[in-house]
Short mmCIF file of C-alpha atoms in Angstrom, two decimals:
data_model
loop_
_atom_site.label_atom_id
_atom_site.label_comp_id
_atom_site.label_asym_id
_atom_site.label_seq_id
_atom_site.Cartn_x
_atom_site.Cartn_y
_atom_site.Cartn_z
CA MET N 1 0.00 0.00 0.00
CA GLU N 2 3.04 2.24 0.02
CA ILE N 3 2.90 2.76 -3.77
CA ASN N 4 1.95 6.34 -4.62
CA LEU N 5 1.67 6.88 -8.34
CA ILE N 6 0.78 10.54 -7.83
CA THR N 7 4.08 11.25 -6.08
CA ILE N 8 5.90 9.48 -8.93
CA ALA N 9 3.94 11.56 -11.46
CA ILE N 10 4.67 14.95 -9.87
CA PRO N 11 7.89 15.63 -11.89
CA PHE N 12 5.99 14.78 -15.09
CA PHE N 13 3.17 17.14 -14.04
CA PHE N 14 5.66 19.99 -13.74
CA LEU N 15 7.26 19.07 -17.07
CA LEU N 16 3.87 19.28 -18.81
CA ILE N 17 3.12 22.56 -17.03
CA ALA N 18 6.40 23.96 -18.37
CA LEU N 19 5.46 22.82 -21.88
CA GLU N 20 2.04 24.44 -21.58
CA ILE N 21 3.65 27.69 -20.40
CA ALA N 22 5.95 27.58 -23.44
CA PHE N 23 2.92 26.91 -25.67
CA SER N 24 1.12 29.84 -24.05
CA LYS N 25 4.00 32.24 -24.66
CA TYR N 26 4.64 31.05 -28.19
CA HIS N 27 1.01 31.51 -29.21
CA ASN N 28 0.48 34.57 -26.98
CA LYS N 29 -2.46 32.84 -25.29
CA LYS N 30 -1.92 34.23 -21.76
CA LEU N 31 -3.03 30.99 -20.12
CA TYR N 32 -1.11 31.64 -16.89
CA ARG N 33 -0.92 34.26 -14.13
CA LEU N 34 1.85 33.71 -11.60
CA ASN N 35 -0.19 34.57 -8.50
CA ASP N 36 -3.05 32.32 -9.59
CA SER N 37 -0.72 29.43 -10.44
CA ILE N 38 1.12 29.69 -7.12
CA ASN N 39 -2.25 29.53 -5.41
CA ASP N 40 -3.28 26.47 -7.45
CA LEU N 41 -0.06 24.62 -6.68
CA SER N 42 -0.20 25.67 -3.03
CA ALA N 43 -3.63 24.07 -2.74
CA GLY N 44 -2.13 20.91 -4.25
CA VAL N 45 0.69 20.90 -1.70
CA SER N 46 -1.85 21.37 1.10
CA ASN N 47 -3.89 18.45 -0.26
CA GLN N 48 -0.86 16.15 -0.25
CA VAL N 49 0.13 17.23 3.26
CA PHE N 50 -3.32 16.62 4.71
CA GLY N 51 -3.50 13.36 2.78
CA ILE N 52 -0.62 12.09 4.92
CA LEU N 53 -2.61 12.85 8.07
CA PHE N 54 -5.87 11.31 6.79
CA LYS N 55 -4.58 8.29 4.84
CA LEU N 56 -4.67 5.61 7.54
CA PHE N 57 -8.07 6.75 8.81
CA LEU N 58 -9.59 6.71 5.33
CA LEU N 59 -8.22 3.28 4.38
CA ALA N 60 -9.16 1.59 7.65
CA SER N 61 -12.89 1.38 6.90
CA TYR N 62 -12.28 0.06 3.36
CA ILE N 63 -9.87 -2.61 4.59
CA TRP N 64 -12.26 -3.67 7.37
CA LEU N 65 -15.18 -4.02 4.94
CA TYR N 66 -13.02 -5.89 2.46
CA GLN N 67 -11.74 -8.34 5.07
CA ASN N 68 -15.11 -9.02 6.69
CA TRP N 69 -17.87 -8.39 4.15
CA ARG N 70 -16.57 -8.94 0.63
CA ILE N 71 -18.81 -10.96 -1.66
CA PHE N 72 -16.22 -12.05 -4.22
CA ASP N 73 -12.61 -13.12 -3.76
CA LEU N 74 -10.89 -11.16 -6.53
CA PRO N 75 -7.12 -11.41 -7.12
CA ALA N 76 -4.91 -8.34 -7.35
CA TRP N 77 -1.88 -10.18 -8.77
CA PRO N 78 -1.35 -13.41 -10.75
CA SER N 79 0.73 -14.83 -7.90
CA GLU N 80 -2.22 -14.77 -5.47
CA PRO N 81 -3.87 -18.20 -5.08
CA VAL N 82 -7.65 -17.97 -5.45
CA SER N 83 -9.71 -21.09 -4.77
CA TRP N 84 -12.27 -20.59 -7.51
CA ILE N 85 -9.74 -20.11 -10.33
CA PRO N 86 -9.06 -23.50 -11.94
CA GLN N 87 -5.53 -24.79 -11.58
CA THR N 88 -5.77 -26.99 -14.64
CA ALA N 89 -6.51 -26.27 -18.29
CA VAL N 90 -10.14 -25.56 -19.17
CA LEU N 91 -11.28 -26.00 -22.77
CA GLY N 92 -7.67 -26.09 -23.77
CA ILE N 93 -6.86 -22.78 -22.05
CA SER N 94 -3.89 -22.98 -19.67
CA PRO N 95 -4.35 -22.01 -16.00
CA THR N 96 -1.79 -19.22 -16.45
CA VAL N 97 -3.89 -17.58 -19.16
CA ILE N 98 -7.05 -18.00 -17.07
CA THR N 99 -5.37 -16.44 -14.04
CA TRP N 100 -4.05 -13.49 -16.02
CA THR N 101 -7.48 -12.98 -17.62
CA VAL N 102 -9.18 -12.89 -14.21
CA VAL N 103 -6.58 -10.49 -12.79
CA LEU N 104 -6.82 -8.16 -15.79
CA SER N 105 -10.63 -8.28 -15.62
CA THR N 106 -10.46 -7.38 -11.93
CA TRP N 107 -8.36 -4.29 -12.63
CA LEU N 108 -10.47 -3.18 -15.61
CA ALA N 109 -13.75 -3.70 -13.74
CA CYS N 110 -12.42 -1.70 -10.79
CA PHE N 111 -11.27 1.08 -13.12
CA PHE N 112 -14.77 1.33 -14.58
CA LEU N 113 -16.67 1.02 -11.29
CA TYR N 114 -14.31 3.41 -9.52
CA ASP N 115 -15.18 6.05 -12.10
CA LEU N 116 -18.89 5.36 -11.59
CA ALA N 117 -18.40 5.91 -7.85
CA TYR N 118 -16.35 9.01 -8.65
CA TYR N 119 -19.18 10.36 -10.81
CA TRP N 120 -21.67 10.21 -7.94
CA ASN N 121 -19.13 11.53 -5.46
CA HIS N 122 -18.36 14.42 -7.81
CA ARG N 123 -21.98 15.10 -8.73
CA LEU N 124 -23.21 15.18 -5.14
CA SER N 125 -20.25 17.39 -4.25
CA HIS N 126 -21.88 19.97 -6.52
CA GLU N 127 -25.38 19.40 -5.14
CA VAL N 128 -24.91 19.12 -1.35
CA ASN N 129 -23.57 22.11 0.53
CA PHE N 130 -21.20 20.44 3.00
CA LEU N 131 -19.70 18.33 0.20
CA TRP N 132 -19.34 21.44 -1.96
CA ALA N 133 -17.50 23.10 0.93
CA GLY N 134 -14.78 20.49 0.44
CA HIS N 135 -14.79 20.45 -3.34
CA VAL N 136 -15.18 24.19 -4.08
CA VAL N 137 -11.41 24.72 -3.76
CA HIS N 138 -10.84 22.96 -7.08
CA HIS N 139 -13.14 25.42 -8.89
CA GLN N 140 -11.95 28.73 -7.45
CA SER N 141 -9.29 29.51 -10.03
CA GLU N 142 -10.45 31.96 -12.70
CA GLU N 143 -7.89 30.53 -15.13
CA TYR N 144 -7.90 27.12 -16.79
CA ASN N 145 -4.54 25.43 -17.19
CA LEU N 146 -2.64 22.41 -15.93
CA THR N 147 -1.89 23.95 -12.54
CA VAL N 148 -5.66 23.99 -11.91
CA ALA N 149 -5.58 20.18 -12.10
CA LEU N 150 -3.31 20.20 -9.04
CA ARG N 151 -5.61 22.60 -7.18
CA GLN N 152 -7.15 19.97 -4.89
CA ALA N 153 -9.09 20.45 -1.67
CA SER N 154 -7.55 19.42 1.64
CA PHE N 155 -10.64 18.16 3.48
CA HIS N 156 -12.86 16.74 0.74
CA GLN N 157 -11.28 13.32 1.19
CA LEU N 158 -12.82 13.17 4.68
CA PHE N 159 -16.22 12.73 3.01
CA SER N 160 -15.46 11.24 -0.41
CA TRP N 161 -14.16 7.87 0.90
CA VAL N 162 -17.72 6.70 1.62
CA PHE N 163 -18.55 6.53 -2.10
CA TYR N 164 -15.89 3.87 -2.72
CA LEU N 165 -16.88 1.44 0.05
CA PRO N 166 -19.13 -0.63 -2.30
CA LEU N 167 -15.93 -1.63 -4.12
CA ALA N 168 -14.72 -3.27 -0.90
CA ILE N 169 -17.97 -5.20 -0.56
CA LEU N 170 -17.69 -6.38 -4.16
CA GLY N 171 -14.24 -7.74 -3.28
CA PHE N 172 -11.76 -5.42 -4.97
CA PRO N 173 -8.52 -5.59 -2.93
CA PRO N 174 -7.45 -2.29 -1.29
CA ILE N 175 -4.34 -2.04 -3.48
CA VAL N 176 -6.50 -2.37 -6.61
CA MET N 177 -8.88 0.36 -5.43
CA VAL N 178 -6.09 2.73 -4.34
CA LEU N 179 -4.04 2.42 -7.52
CA ASN N 180 -7.11 2.77 -9.73
CA GLY N 181 -8.05 5.88 -7.79
CA GLN N 182 -4.61 7.31 -8.40
CA LEU N 183 -4.79 6.43 -12.12
CA ASN N 184 -8.19 8.11 -12.29
CA LEU N 185 -6.75 11.29 -10.78
CA ILE N 186 -3.65 11.21 -13.00
CA TYR N 187 -5.85 10.88 -16.10
CA GLN N 188 -7.74 14.01 -15.10
CA PHE N 189 -4.54 16.07 -15.04
CA TRP N 190 -4.25 16.49 -18.81
CA ILE N 191 -7.89 17.52 -19.36
CA HIS N 192 -7.31 20.81 -17.50
CA THR N 193 -6.07 22.70 -20.53
CA LYS N 194 -7.21 25.13 -23.21
CA ALA N 195 -4.30 24.07 -25.44
CA VAL N 196 -6.24 21.04 -26.72
CA ASP N 197 -9.39 21.56 -28.78
CA LYS N 198 -11.98 18.86 -29.39
CA LEU N 199 -10.65 15.35 -30.08
CA PRO N 200 -11.96 12.72 -32.52
CA GLY N 201 -15.68 12.03 -32.12
CA TRP N 202 -15.30 8.42 -30.92
CA PHE N 203 -13.00 9.55 -28.10
CA GLU N 204 -15.21 12.52 -27.13
CA SER N 205 -18.24 10.22 -26.98
CA VAL N 206 -16.70 7.84 -24.41
CA PHE N 207 -13.97 9.62 -22.45
CA ASN N 208 -13.70 12.82 -20.48
CA THR N 209 -11.72 15.36 -22.53
CA PRO N 210 -10.44 18.94 -22.18
CA SER N 211 -13.55 20.16 -24.01
CA HIS N 212 -15.92 18.31 -21.68
CA HIS N 213 -14.05 19.36 -18.56
CA ARG N 214 -13.83 23.01 -19.57
CA VAL N 215 -17.62 22.96 -19.44
CA HIS N 216 -17.47 21.50 -15.93
CA HIS N 217 -15.35 24.42 -14.70
CA GLY N 218 -17.55 27.04 -16.33
CA ILE N 219 -19.82 29.48 -14.49
CA ASN N 220 -21.89 30.18 -17.58
CA PRO N 221 -25.46 29.32 -16.45
CA LYS N 222 -25.81 26.53 -19.04
CA TYR N 223 -22.58 24.94 -17.82
CA ILE N 224 -23.30 24.88 -14.07
CA ASP N 225 -23.13 21.36 -12.56
CA ARG N 226 -22.44 19.51 -15.80
CA ASN N 227 -19.91 16.84 -16.92
CA HIS N 228 -18.97 15.25 -13.58
CA GLY N 229 -17.17 12.20 -14.96
CA GLY N 230 -13.53 11.52 -14.14
CA THR N 231 -12.21 9.27 -16.89
CA PHE N 232 -15.44 8.51 -18.74
CA ILE N 233 -18.13 10.92 -19.98
CA ILE N 234 -20.68 8.15 -20.53
CA PHE N 235 -22.05 8.41 -16.98
CA ASP N 236 -23.03 12.04 -17.57
CA LYS N 237 -24.85 10.93 -20.71
CA TRP N 238 -26.59 8.11 -18.88
CA PHE N 239 -27.68 10.22 -15.90
CA GLY N 240 -28.58 13.43 -17.73
CA THR N 241 -25.76 15.78 -16.71
CA PHE N 242 -23.91 16.01 -20.02
CA GLN N 243 -23.40 19.37 -21.74
CA PRO N 244 -21.21 19.84 -24.84
CA GLU N 245 -18.89 22.83 -25.07
CA GLU N 246 -20.67 25.50 -27.12
CA GLU N 247 -20.14 29.09 -25.98
CA GLU N 248 -16.78 30.27 -24.63
CA VAL N 249 -16.29 29.26 -21.02
CA VAL N 250 -15.88 31.68 -18.10
CA TYR N 251 -14.07 30.03 -15.20
CA GLY N 252 -14.26 30.27 -11.41
CA THR N 253 -17.14 30.11 -8.95
CA VAL N 254 -20.45 31.97 -9.04
CA LYS N 255 -19.42 33.68 -5.80
CA PRO N 256 -15.68 34.41 -6.28
CA LEU N 257 -13.16 33.62 -3.56
CA ARG N 258 -11.21 36.90 -4.07
CA SER N 259 -8.07 35.54 -2.49
CA PHE N 260 -4.81 33.82 -3.38
CA ASN N 261 -4.57 32.15 0.03
CA PRO N 262 -4.90 28.33 -0.18
CA ILE N 263 -5.61 27.93 3.54
CA TRP N 264 -8.49 30.41 3.44
CA ALA N 265 -9.69 28.73 0.23
CA ASN N 266 -10.21 25.50 2.20
CA PHE N 267 -12.04 27.14 5.11
CA HIS N 268 -13.99 30.04 3.67
CA TYR N 269 -17.10 28.15 2.52
CA TRP N 270 -17.40 26.38 5.88
CA TRP N 271 -17.25 29.80 7.52
CA GLU N 272 -19.94 31.12 5.19
CA MET N 273 -22.24 28.18 5.99
CA ILE N 274 -21.74 28.64 9.74
CA GLU N 275 -22.48 32.37 9.40
CA LEU N 276 -25.61 31.64 7.37
CA ALA N 277 -26.79 29.01 9.87
CA TRP N 278 -26.26 31.55 12.68
CA LYS N 279 -28.35 34.20 10.91
CA THR N 280 -31.09 31.79 9.83
CA PRO N 281 -34.13 32.21 12.14
CA LYS N 282 -35.69 28.70 11.87
CA TRP N 283 -33.98 25.74 13.50
CA LYS N 284 -34.78 23.35 10.66
CA ASP N 285 -33.23 25.82 8.21
CA LYS N 286 -30.09 26.04 10.33
CA LEU N 287 -29.57 22.33 9.67
CA LYS N 288 -30.71 22.59 6.07
CA VAL N 289 -27.89 25.04 5.33
CA PHE N 290 -25.40 22.16 5.38
CA PHE N 291 -27.44 19.77 3.21
CA ALA N 292 -29.14 22.11 0.73
CA VAL N 293 -27.84 22.89 -2.75
CA PRO N 294 -24.98 25.42 -2.89
CA GLY N 295 -26.25 28.98 -2.88
CA TRP N 296 -29.39 28.09 -0.92
CA ARG N 297 -30.68 30.67 1.55
CA PRO N 298 -34.03 30.79 3.39
CA GLU N 299 -36.60 33.17 1.97
CA GLU N 300 -36.11 35.48 4.95
CA LEU N 301 -32.51 36.05 3.85
CA GLY N 302 -33.11 36.46 0.12
CA GLY N 303 -33.73 32.94 -1.18
CA GLN N 304 -31.56 31.03 -3.62
CA PHE N 305 -28.39 32.89 -4.62
CA PRO N 306 -28.79 33.80 -8.32
CA ILE N 307 -26.56 32.51 -11.12
CA PRO N 308 -25.80 35.60 -13.21
CA GLU N 309 -25.08 35.66 -16.91
CA VAL N 310 -21.37 36.06 -17.69
CA HIS N 311 -19.32 36.82 -20.77
CA PRO N 312 -15.57 36.50 -21.32
CA ASN N 313 -15.32 40.08 -22.60
CA THR N 314 -16.94 41.63 -19.51
CA PHE N 315 -15.80 39.24 -16.77
CA HIS N 316 -12.98 40.69 -14.66
CA LYS N 317 -10.69 38.34 -12.76
CA TYR N 318 -9.51 38.92 -9.22
CA ASP N 319 -6.00 40.32 -9.19
CA VAL N 320 -3.71 42.22 -6.83
CA GLU N 321 -0.74 44.14 -8.17
CA ILE N 322 2.42 43.72 -6.13
CA PRO N 323 6.04 44.76 -6.82
CA LYS N 324 8.20 42.35 -8.80
CA GLY N 325 10.63 42.02 -5.88
CA LEU N 326 7.83 40.95 -3.56
CA THR N 327 6.54 38.50 -6.18
CA ALA N 328 10.05 37.06 -6.42
CA TYR N 329 10.15 36.73 -2.63
CA ALA N 330 6.84 34.83 -2.54
CA LEU N 331 7.90 32.65 -5.47
CA SER N 332 11.26 31.82 -3.86
CA TRP N 333 9.70 30.63 -0.63
CA PHE N 334 7.00 28.78 -2.53
CA VAL N 335 9.64 26.84 -4.50
CA LEU N 336 11.49 25.99 -1.27
CA THR N 337 8.20 24.81 0.25
CA VAL N 338 7.43 22.59 -2.73
CA ILE N 339 10.93 21.09 -2.70
CA GLY N 340 10.77 20.40 1.03
CA THR N 341 7.31 18.86 0.83
CA PHE N 342 8.17 16.71 -2.19
CA ALA N 343 11.33 15.48 -0.46
CA MET N 344 9.18 14.46 2.50
CA LEU N 345 6.67 12.65 0.26
CA VAL N 346 9.29 10.52 -1.49
CA THR N 347 11.04 9.59 1.79
CA ILE N 348 7.96 9.48 4.03
CA ALA N 349 8.60 5.92 5.28
CA LYS N 350 12.11 6.81 6.50
CA ILE N 351 11.36 10.10 8.25
CA PRO N 352 10.81 10.12 12.04
CA ASP N 353 7.30 11.23 12.99
CA LEU N 354 8.55 14.38 14.74
CA ILE N 355 10.43 15.58 11.64
CA LYS N 356 7.46 14.67 9.45
CA TYR N 357 5.01 16.73 11.50
CA VAL N 358 7.44 19.65 11.70
CA ILE N 359 7.71 19.66 7.89
CA ILE N 360 3.93 19.49 7.58
CA ALA N 361 3.41 22.40 9.97
CA SER N 362 6.16 24.39 8.26
CA SER N 363 4.65 23.79 4.81
CA LEU N 364 1.18 24.90 5.87
CA LEU N 365 2.51 27.99 7.65
CA SER N 366 4.54 28.92 4.58
CA LEU N 367 1.53 28.50 2.28
CA LEU N 368 -0.54 30.67 4.60
CA THR N 369 1.93 33.55 4.60
CA ILE N 370 2.69 33.28 0.88
CA GLY N 371 -1.03 33.60 0.23
CA GLY N 372 -1.21 36.59 2.53
CA ILE N 373 1.69 38.25 0.69
CA LEU N 374 0.08 37.68 -2.72
CA ASP N 375 -3.13 39.22 -1.36
CA ARG N 376 -1.11 42.03 0.28
CA LYS N 377 -2.83 41.40 3.58
CA ARG N 378 -1.67 43.57 6.43
CA TRP N 379 -1.52 40.64 8.85
CA SER N 380 1.31 39.11 6.81
CA LEU N 381 3.56 41.93 8.09
CA TYR N 382 3.39 40.27 11.50
CA VAL N 383 3.01 36.59 10.62
CA GLU N 384 5.89 36.38 8.12
CA PRO N 385 8.60 37.52 10.60
CA LEU N 386 7.19 35.03 13.11
CA ARG N 387 7.40 32.29 10.48
CA LEU N 388 11.04 33.11 9.74
CA ALA N 389 11.82 33.14 13.45
CA ALA N 390 10.13 29.73 13.83
CA PHE N 391 12.20 28.35 10.95
CA SER N 392 15.38 29.56 12.61
CA ALA N 393 14.35 28.02 15.94
CA MET N 394 13.49 24.70 14.29
CA GLY N 395 16.90 24.67 12.65
CA PHE N 396 18.50 25.12 16.08
CA PHE N 397 16.59 22.25 17.71
CA LEU N 398 16.35 19.76 14.84
CA LEU N 399 19.57 20.16 12.82
CA SER N 400 22.80 18.64 14.06
CA GLY N 401 25.77 20.94 13.97
CA PRO N 402 26.03 24.74 14.21
CA VAL N 403 26.93 25.10 10.53
CA TYR N 404 23.44 24.03 9.45
CA TRP N 405 21.74 26.23 12.04
CA PHE N 406 23.80 29.27 11.07
CA GLY N 407 22.97 28.56 7.43
CA ILE N 408 19.20 28.38 8.10
CA SER N 409 19.34 31.44 10.35
CA GLY N 410 21.28 33.37 7.72
CA ILE N 411 18.69 32.57 5.05
CA CYS N 412 15.89 33.61 7.40
CA LEU N 413 17.66 36.86 8.31
CA LEU N 414 18.24 37.76 4.66
CA SER N 415 14.63 36.88 3.91
CA LEU N 416 13.43 39.13 6.70
CA GLY N 417 15.37 42.07 5.29
CA TRP N 418 14.06 41.34 1.79
CA PHE N 419 10.48 41.14 3.00
CA LEU N 420 10.56 44.20 5.24
CA ALA N 421 11.95 46.28 2.38
CA TYR N 422 8.37 46.19 1.04
CA ARG N 423 6.60 46.78 4.35
CA ASP N 424 5.08 50.05 3.13
CA ARG N 425 3.18 48.11 0.42
CA PHE N 426 1.06 46.30 2.99
CA MET N 427 -1.52 48.96 3.66
CA GLU N 428 -5.24 48.53 3.95
CA TRP N 429 -7.01 47.94 0.64
CA LYS N 430 -10.53 48.59 -0.42
CA GLU N 431 -12.42 47.57 -3.50
CA ILE N 432 -13.83 50.64 -5.22
CA ASP N 433 -15.50 48.85 -8.12
CA PRO N 434 -16.59 45.22 -7.49
CA GLY N 435 -17.23 44.67 -11.19
CA LYS N 436 -13.73 45.65 -12.27
CA GLU N 437 -11.82 44.39 -9.26
CA ILE N 438 -9.95 47.71 -8.99
CA LEU N 439 -7.94 47.84 -5.77
CA ARG N 440 -6.11 50.74 -4.22
CA ARG N 441 -4.47 51.65 -0.96
CA THR N 442 -6.44 53.79 1.43
CA ALA N 443 -4.86 56.88 2.77
#
């Protein structure tokens, strides 16, 4: 169960992102904004970090069901002895061929059924408020490129595991379910692009494609809650949620996040639901807030939140202008955070728990402050120096030898000077035109 195909695929993800950036520049497509992409990738880092904390809890129920309640005894590998597979030739077919056929059928059936479970998980995550609170993170980017594929929610996995439990009852071994889930997610990486137009008709009719998935990320009214499939598009066609790509897509969420902070991105919708439940006068409506469709409000508070018409030529994306030096500072620490987190992921089995949790806490704190810097939030003036001080202290207590500690402390001290050189840029902001997202400093 230690195999993690997603960790193995990460370098290839970044290679494809680099190729898409080159494609964007060559064709002058403007598919990327640095602040948005940092936010997307930061959400992906947060997802992987929280996945470490949740993994054992999420697998435990599947393994228990599989061990105690499975209907069929399905093999994961040809070397596994299974009583019902004949050990002698049948109709002239050797037992080796029979075994391999059963194993391959097990993997293919799981791949198909996993995507069916994913469809309903994904669809209900758009139709039930507390599930949407976990999934909304993936939709908040107002761009559409390969970094958006890595923009995954941190807490959605706490709810999504339930949808895959029927696979345990059917008898699919945990390793088969886990690896098929990872393959499903890896497949979905490449469909988050505008660089690929529509593919041949036979492929578009069966599989999820960039064209189909662009629709899914659209906030055009006709595109809302459509095309939920992961690998296949056939489930959307069967269950009535399919919509072909017709008009140009506008991306994001109906109610924009207006932030480049990945930590806030994971918590903000929960906070909004709690606020709405607090304001709602009827007790039954207080509970309904968490189970209603996204955007639901009681009539006393305005009713269902409207889905406005949008157009690419009039839609204005959230943006905050910051100096190039400050952007370089945020990017530098983001790269260091990604490197440190990736190093932890590939050596996770060898790292002592204390070091592992320190790296996790450090990664999340870094992502929080980087997001605050990109949003030019005033609180980052106080939190960032504290973060650098914490890094220096951790180096003192966890690294052996004064050379390493002096090195870490030197980097933190230089970073503090670099950051504070832009302290006058962190003044209070106000939005003077919500439609145009124009921001300015207040006097």
